[in-house]
Coordinates of C-alpha atoms in Angstrom, one line a residue:
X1 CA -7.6 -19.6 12.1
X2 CA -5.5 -22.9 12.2
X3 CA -3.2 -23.9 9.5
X4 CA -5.4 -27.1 8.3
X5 CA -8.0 -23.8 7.9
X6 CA -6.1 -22.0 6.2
X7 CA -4.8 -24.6 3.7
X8 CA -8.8 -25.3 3.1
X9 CA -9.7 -21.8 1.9
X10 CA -6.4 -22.0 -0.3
X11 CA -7.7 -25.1 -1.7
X12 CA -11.0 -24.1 -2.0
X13 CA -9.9 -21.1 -3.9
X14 CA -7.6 -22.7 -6.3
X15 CA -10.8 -24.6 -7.3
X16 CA -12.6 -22.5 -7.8
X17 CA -10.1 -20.3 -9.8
X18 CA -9.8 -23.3 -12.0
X19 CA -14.2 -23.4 -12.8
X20 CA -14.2 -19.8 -13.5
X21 CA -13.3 -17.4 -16.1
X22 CA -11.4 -15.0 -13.6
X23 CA -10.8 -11.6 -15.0
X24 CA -7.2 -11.3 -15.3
X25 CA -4.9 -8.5 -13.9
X26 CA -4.7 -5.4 -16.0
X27 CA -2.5 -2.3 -17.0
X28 CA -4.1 0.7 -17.9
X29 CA -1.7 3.5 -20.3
X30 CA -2.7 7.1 -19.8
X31 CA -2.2 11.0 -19.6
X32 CA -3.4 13.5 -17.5
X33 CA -3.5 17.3 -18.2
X34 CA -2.3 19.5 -15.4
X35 CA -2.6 22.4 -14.3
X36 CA 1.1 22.5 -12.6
X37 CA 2.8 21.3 -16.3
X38 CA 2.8 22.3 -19.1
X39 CA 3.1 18.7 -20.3
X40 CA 0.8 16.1 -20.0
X41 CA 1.5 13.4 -17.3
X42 CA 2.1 9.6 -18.4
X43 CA 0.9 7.1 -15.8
X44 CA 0.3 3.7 -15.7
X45 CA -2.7 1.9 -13.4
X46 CA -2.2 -1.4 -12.8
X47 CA -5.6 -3.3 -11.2
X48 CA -5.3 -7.2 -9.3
X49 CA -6.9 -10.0 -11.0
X50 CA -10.4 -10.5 -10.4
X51 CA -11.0 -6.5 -9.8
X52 CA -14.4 -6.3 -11.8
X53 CA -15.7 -9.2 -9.8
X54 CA -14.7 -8.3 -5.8
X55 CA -17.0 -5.4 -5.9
X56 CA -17.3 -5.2 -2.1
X57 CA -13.7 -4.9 -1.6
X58 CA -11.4 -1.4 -1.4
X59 CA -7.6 -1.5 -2.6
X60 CA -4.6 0.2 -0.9
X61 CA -3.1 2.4 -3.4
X62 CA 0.9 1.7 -4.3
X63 CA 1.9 5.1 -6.1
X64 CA 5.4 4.1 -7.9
X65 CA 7.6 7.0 -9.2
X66 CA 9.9 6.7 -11.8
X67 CA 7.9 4.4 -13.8
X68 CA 9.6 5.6 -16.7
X69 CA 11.1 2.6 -15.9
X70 CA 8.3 0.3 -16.7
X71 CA 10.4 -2.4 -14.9
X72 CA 10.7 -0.9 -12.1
X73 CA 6.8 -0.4 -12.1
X74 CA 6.2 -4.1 -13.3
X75 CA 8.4 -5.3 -10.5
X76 CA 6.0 -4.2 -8.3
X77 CA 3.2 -5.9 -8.7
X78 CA 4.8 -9.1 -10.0
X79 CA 7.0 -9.3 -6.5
X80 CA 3.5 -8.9 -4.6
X81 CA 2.3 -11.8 -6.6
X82 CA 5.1 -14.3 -6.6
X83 CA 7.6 -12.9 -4.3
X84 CA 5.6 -12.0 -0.9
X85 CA 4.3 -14.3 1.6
X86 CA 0.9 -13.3 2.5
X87 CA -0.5 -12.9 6.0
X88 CA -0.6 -16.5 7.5
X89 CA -4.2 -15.3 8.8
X90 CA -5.2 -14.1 6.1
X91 CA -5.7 -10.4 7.5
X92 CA -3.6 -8.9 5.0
X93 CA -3.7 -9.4 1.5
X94 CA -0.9 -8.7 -1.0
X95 CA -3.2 -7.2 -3.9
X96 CA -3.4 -3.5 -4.3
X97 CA -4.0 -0.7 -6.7
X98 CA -0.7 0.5 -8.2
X99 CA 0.0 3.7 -10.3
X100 CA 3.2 4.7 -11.9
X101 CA 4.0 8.5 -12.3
X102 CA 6.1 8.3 -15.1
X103 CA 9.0 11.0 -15.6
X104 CA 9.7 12.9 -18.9
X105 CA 12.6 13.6 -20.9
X106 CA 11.3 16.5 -23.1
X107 CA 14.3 18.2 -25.4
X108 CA 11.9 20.4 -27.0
X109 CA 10.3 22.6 -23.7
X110 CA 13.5 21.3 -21.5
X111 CA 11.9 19.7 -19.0
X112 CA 13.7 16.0 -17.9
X113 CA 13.3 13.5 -14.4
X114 CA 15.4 15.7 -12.0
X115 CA 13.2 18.7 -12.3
X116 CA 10.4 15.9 -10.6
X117 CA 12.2 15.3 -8.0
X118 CA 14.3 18.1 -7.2
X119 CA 13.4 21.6 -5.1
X120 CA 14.8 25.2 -5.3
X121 CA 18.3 25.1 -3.4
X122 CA 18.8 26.6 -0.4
X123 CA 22.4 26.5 -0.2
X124 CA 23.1 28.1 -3.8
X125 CA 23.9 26.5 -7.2
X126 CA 26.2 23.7 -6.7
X127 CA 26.2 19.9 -7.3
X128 CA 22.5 18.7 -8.8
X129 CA 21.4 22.5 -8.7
X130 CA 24.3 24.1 -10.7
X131 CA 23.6 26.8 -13.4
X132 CA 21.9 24.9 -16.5
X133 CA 20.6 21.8 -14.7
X134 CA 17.6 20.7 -13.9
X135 CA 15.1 21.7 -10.6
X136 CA 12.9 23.2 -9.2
X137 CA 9.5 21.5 -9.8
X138 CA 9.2 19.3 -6.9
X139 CA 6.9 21.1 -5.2
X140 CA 4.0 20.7 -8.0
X141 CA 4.6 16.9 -8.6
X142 CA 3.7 17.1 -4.9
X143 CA 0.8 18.8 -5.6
X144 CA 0.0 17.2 -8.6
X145 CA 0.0 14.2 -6.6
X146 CA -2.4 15.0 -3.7
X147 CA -4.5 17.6 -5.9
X148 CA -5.2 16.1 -9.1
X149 CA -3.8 12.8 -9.2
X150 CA -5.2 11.1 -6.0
X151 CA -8.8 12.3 -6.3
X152 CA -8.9 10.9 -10.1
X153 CA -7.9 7.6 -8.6
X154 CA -10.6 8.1 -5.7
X155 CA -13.6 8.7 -8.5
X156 CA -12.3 6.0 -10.8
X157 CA -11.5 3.4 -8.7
X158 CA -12.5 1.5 -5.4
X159 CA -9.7 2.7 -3.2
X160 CA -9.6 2.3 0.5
X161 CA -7.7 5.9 1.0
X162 CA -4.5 4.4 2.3
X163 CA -1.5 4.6 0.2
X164 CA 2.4 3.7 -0.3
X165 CA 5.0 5.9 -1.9
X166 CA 7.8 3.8 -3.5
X167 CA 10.8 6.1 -5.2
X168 CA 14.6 5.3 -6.2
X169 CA 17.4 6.8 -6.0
X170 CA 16.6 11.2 -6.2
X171 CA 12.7 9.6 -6.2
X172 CA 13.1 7.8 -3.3
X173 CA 14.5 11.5 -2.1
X174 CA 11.2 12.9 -3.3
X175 CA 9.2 10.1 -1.6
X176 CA 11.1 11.0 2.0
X177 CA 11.0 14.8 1.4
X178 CA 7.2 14.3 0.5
X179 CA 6.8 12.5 4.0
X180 CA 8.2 15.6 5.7
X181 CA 6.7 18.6 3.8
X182 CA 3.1 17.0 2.8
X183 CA 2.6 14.1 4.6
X184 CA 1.1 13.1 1.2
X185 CA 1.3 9.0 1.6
X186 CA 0.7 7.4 4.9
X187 CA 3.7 4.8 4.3
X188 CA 6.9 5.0 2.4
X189 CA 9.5 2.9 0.8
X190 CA 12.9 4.8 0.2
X191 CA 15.5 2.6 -2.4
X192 CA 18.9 4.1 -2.4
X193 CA 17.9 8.0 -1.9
X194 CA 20.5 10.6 -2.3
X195 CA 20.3 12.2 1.3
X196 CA 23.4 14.7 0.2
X197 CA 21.8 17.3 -2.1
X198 CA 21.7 21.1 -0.8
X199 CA 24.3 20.4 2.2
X200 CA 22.1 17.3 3.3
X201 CA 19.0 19.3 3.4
X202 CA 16.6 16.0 3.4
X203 CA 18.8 14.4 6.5
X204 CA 18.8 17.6 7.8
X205 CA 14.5 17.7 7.4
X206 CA 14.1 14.2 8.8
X207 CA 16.5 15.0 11.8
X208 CA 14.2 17.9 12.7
X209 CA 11.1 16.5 12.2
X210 CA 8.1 15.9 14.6
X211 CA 7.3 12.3 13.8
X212 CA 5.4 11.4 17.0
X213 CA 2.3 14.1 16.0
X214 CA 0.9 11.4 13.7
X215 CA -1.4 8.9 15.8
X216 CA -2.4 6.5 12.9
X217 CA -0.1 3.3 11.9
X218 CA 2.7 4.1 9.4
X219 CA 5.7 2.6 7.9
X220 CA 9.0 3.7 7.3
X221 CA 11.4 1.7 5.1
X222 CA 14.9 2.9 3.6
X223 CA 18.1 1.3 2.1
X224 CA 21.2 1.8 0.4
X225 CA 23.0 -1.1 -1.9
X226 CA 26.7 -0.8 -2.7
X227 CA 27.0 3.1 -3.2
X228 CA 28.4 3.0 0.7
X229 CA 30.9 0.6 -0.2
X230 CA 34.6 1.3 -0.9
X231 CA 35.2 0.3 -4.4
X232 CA 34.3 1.0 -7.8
X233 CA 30.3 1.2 -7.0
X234 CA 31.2 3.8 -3.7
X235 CA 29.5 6.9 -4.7
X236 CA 31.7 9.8 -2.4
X237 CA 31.9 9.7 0.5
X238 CA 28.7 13.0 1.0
X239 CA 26.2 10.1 -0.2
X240 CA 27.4 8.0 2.4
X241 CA 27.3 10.6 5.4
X242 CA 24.1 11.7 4.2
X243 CA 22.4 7.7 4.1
X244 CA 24.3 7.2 7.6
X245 CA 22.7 10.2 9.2
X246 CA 18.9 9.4 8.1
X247 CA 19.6 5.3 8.7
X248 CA 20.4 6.2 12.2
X249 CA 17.8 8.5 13.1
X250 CA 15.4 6.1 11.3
X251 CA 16.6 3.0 14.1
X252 CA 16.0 5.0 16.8
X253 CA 12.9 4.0 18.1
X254 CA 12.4 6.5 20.5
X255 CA 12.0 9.3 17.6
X256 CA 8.6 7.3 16.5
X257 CA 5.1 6.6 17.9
X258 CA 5.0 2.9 19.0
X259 CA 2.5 2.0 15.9
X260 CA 4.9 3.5 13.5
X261 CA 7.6 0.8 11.9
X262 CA 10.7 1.7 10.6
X263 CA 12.8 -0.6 8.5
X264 CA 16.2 -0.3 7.5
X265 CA 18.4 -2.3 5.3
X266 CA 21.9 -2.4 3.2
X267 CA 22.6 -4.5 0.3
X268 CA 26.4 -4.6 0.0
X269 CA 27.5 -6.4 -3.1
X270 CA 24.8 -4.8 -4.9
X271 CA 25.5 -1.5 -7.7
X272 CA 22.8 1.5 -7.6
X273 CA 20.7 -0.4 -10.0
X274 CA 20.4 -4.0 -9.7
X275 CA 19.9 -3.6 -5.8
X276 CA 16.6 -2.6 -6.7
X277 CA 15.0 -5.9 -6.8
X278 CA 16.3 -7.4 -3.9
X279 CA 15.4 -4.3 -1.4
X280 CA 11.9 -4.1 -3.1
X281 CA 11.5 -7.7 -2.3
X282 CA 12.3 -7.0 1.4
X283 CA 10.3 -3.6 1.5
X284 CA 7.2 -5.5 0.0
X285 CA 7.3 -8.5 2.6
X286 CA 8.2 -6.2 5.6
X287 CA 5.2 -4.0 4.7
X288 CA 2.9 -6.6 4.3
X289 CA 4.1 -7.6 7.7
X290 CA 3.6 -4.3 9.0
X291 CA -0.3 -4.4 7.5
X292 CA -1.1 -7.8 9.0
X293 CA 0.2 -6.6 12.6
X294 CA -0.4 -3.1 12.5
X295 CA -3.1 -2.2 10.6
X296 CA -5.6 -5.4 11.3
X297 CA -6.2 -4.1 15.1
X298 CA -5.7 -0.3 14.2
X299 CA -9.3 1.4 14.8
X300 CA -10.0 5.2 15.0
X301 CA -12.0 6.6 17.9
X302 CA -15.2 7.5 16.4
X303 CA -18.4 5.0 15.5
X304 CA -19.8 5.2 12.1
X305 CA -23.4 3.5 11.7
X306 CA -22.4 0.5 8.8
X307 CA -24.9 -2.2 7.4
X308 CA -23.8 -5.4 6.5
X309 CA -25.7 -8.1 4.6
X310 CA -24.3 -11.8 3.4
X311 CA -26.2 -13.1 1.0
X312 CA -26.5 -16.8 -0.7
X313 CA -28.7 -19.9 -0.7
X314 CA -30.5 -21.9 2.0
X315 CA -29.1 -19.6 4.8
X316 CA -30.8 -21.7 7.7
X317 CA -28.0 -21.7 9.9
X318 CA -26.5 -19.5 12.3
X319 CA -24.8 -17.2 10.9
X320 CA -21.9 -15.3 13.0
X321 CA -20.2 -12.0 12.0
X322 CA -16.9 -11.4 13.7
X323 CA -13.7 -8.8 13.3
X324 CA -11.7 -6.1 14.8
X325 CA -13.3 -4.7 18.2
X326 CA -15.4 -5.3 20.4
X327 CA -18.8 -5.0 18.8
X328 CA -17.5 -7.7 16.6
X329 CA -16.4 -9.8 19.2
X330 CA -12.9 -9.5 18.2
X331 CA -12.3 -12.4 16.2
X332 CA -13.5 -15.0 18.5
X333 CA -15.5 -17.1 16.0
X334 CA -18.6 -17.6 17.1
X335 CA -19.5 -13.9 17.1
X336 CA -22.3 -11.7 16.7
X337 CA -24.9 -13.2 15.0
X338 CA -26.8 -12.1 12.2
X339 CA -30.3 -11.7 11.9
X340 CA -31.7 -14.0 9.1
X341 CA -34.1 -12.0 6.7
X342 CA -35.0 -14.8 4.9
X343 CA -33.3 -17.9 3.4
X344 CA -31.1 -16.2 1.1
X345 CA -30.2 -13.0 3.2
X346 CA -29.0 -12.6 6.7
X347 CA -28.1 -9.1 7.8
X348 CA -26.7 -6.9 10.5
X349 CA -26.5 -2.9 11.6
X350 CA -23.8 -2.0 13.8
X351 CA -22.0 1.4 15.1
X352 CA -18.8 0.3 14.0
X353 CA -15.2 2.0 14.9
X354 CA -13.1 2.3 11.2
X355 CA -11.7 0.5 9.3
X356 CA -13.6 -2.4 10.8
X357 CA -12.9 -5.4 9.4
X358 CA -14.5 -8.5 9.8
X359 CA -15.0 -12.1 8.6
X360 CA -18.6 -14.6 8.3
X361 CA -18.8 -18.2 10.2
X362 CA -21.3 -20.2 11.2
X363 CA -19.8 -21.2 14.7
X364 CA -16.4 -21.8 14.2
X365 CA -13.5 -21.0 11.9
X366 CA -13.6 -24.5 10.1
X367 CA -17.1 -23.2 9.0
X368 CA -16.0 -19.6 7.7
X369 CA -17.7 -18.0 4.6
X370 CA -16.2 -17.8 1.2
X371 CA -17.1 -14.9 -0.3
X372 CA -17.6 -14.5 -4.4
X373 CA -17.2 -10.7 -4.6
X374 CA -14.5 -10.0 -2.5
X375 CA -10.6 -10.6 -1.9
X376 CA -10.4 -13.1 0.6
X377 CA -8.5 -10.9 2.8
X378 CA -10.2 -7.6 2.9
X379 CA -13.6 -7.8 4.2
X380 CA -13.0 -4.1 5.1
X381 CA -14.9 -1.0 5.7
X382 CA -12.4 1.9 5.6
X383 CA -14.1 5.2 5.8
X384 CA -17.9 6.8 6.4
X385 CA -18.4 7.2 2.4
X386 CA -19.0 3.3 2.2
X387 CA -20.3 1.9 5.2
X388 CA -23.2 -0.6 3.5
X389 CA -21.6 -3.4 2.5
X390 CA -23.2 -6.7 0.5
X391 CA -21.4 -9.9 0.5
X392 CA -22.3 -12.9 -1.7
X393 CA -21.5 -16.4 -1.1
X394 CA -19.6 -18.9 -3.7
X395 CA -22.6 -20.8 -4.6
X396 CA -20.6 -24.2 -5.1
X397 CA -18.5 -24.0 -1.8
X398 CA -20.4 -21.7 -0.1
X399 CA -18.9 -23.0 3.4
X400 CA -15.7 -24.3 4.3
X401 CA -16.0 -27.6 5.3
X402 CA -17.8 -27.8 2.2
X403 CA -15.3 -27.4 0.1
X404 CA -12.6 -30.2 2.0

């Protein structure tokens, strides 16, 4: 699509927006029993605007530990909205599912945030894992996580089955470790993790591991703020040798698959806190560069039989489907036409590689569809569970030249 295109659909949009009571975006406070606690777990769910309405479209999921924090949660989802640029295609959009795992301080059982993030040393009982502190439980958030967590948002919500781990500081440790041990997100975002703990056990992990096994697109992102800084914000100089060693494995390309991006970053100036924002921003924007180059042309090997339908008024045109691969004539606009049912529904059946995802024209990209019940950028069909998909027209602007 051209810019002039692009600044139509924006338009279009906004106008829409502006005529409609849109559903606005929403936090959701709750606790989960587990059978790996004997606490419950707080966690916050946080849905996009106009969720109840795209009911043809499947979120990412953004799983944000230590949202204890509710800032650090909130920043989240209000950097995606006001502080990422989306995908100048429009390929990629920057509205997600997001869920906090929240952290607990609990005097009367004992239990506090490091015994989250933390394993059972290897090295003996020194530093964080000294007689008396707190440990150990690790492992179960992990399975916690993939176990109980996950498939709750799976049955409650219309997720696409990829998802982001973001951490901080000994979170962003557990993010990492969780990478290595459980492969338990497919990309991660690592803020100021301590890579010293247990004689450098997580650099250690990374250095070891076999990151070219994994065929499917992932990224990587770590950084550290002012802790590796001489001055009053250095934090020793174990932090710092730990950070260097996983920073420099993490450049080197050649320990990665060529559809696995790694980004690394510093923020000197910045303390352990406050260096937050300004990485998250540049984790955000990176990774939704990362989805619009990487994940857009990524398809897996097998076919999955799908049936699409577009649906709207006075449908006597030709009506083009295009997308991803081959069978849908990978992106060239006038595309694979759709077989017009009647006036009001034109539809297709296809063997489709996944995710396959696709857009609707009728010839050419300055007449492209606008679609009322989904996100604008995430016509998608991500897995064999939902492969029938029904797609409804804006009945004002139904097409975009109509809308100029």
């Amino acid at each position: 699509m051209n810019k002039k295109t692009i600044i139509t659909v924006l338009l279009v949009l906004v106008t829409i927006a502006g005529q409609a009571q849109v559903p606005l975006e929403s936090v959701k406070e709750l606790t989960m029993k587990s059978e790996y606690f004997n606490h419950e777990r707080q966690l916050l769910i946080y849905t996009p605007d106009n969720y109840p309405n795209f009911d043809q479209t499947y979120y990412d999921v953004i799983y944000v530990f230590d949202a204890q924090d509710r800032t650090m949660f909130d920043l989240v989802h209000c950097l995606l909205n006001i502080a990422c640029k989306p995908d100048p295609d429009g390929g990629k959009s920057t509205n997600f599912i997001i869920v906090g795992i929240c952290s607990p301080t609990l005097w009367d059982i004992n239990y506090f945030r490091n015994h989250d993030y933390l394993p059972m040393p290897l090295h003996g009982n020194t530093g964080l894992f000294k007689e008396g502190y707190y440990y150990g439980k690790s492992p179960d958030l992990k399975k916690f996580v993939k176990n109980e967590l996950m498939p709750y948002v799976k049955t409650h919500y219309r997720t696409s089955g990829r998802s982001l781990g973001i951490g901080h500081s000994l979170s962003a440790s557990f993010v990492l470790d969780a990478m290595i041990t459980d492969d338990l997100f497919d990309d991660y975002i690592a803020i100021s993790p301590n890579c010293a703990y247990d004689e450098y056990r997580l650099a250690t992990d990374i250095e070891n591991h076999q990151f070219k096994n994994r065929k499917a697109p992932r990224f990587i992102y770590a950084s550290m703020s002012g802790e590796i800084d001489s001055g009053p914000g250095f934090w020793g100089d174990e932090w710092k040798a730990g950070w260097e060693r996983v920073s420099t494995f993490l450049k080197d390309k050649a320990h990665f698959p060529e559809n696995t991006v790694t980004s690394v970053h510093t923020f000197p100036g910045y303390g352990h806190y406050n260096g937050f924002m300004p990485s998250l921003t540049t984790a955000l924007n990176d990774y939704i560069v990362f989805g619009a180059k990487n994940l857009v042309s990524y398809v897996g090997e097998e076919t999955y039989p799908v049936h699409i339908e577009l649906r709207g008024k006075n449908l006597t045109d030709t009506i083009y489907i295009t997308g991803n691969q081959d069978a849908l004539a990978n992106w060239e606009a006038k595309g694979v036409k759709m077989t017009l049912i009647s006036d009001s529904i034109a539809s297709i059946d296809l063997h489709l590689h996944l995710p396959a995802q696709f857009k609707f024209t009728r010839g050419s990209w300055e007449r492209e569809a606008i679609i009322k019940n989904a996100d604008a950028g995430n016509h998608i069909i991500h897995d064999a569970e939902h492969t029938t998909r029904i797609y409804r027209l804006w009945e004002r602007n139904p097409w975009m030249e109509e809308g100029q």
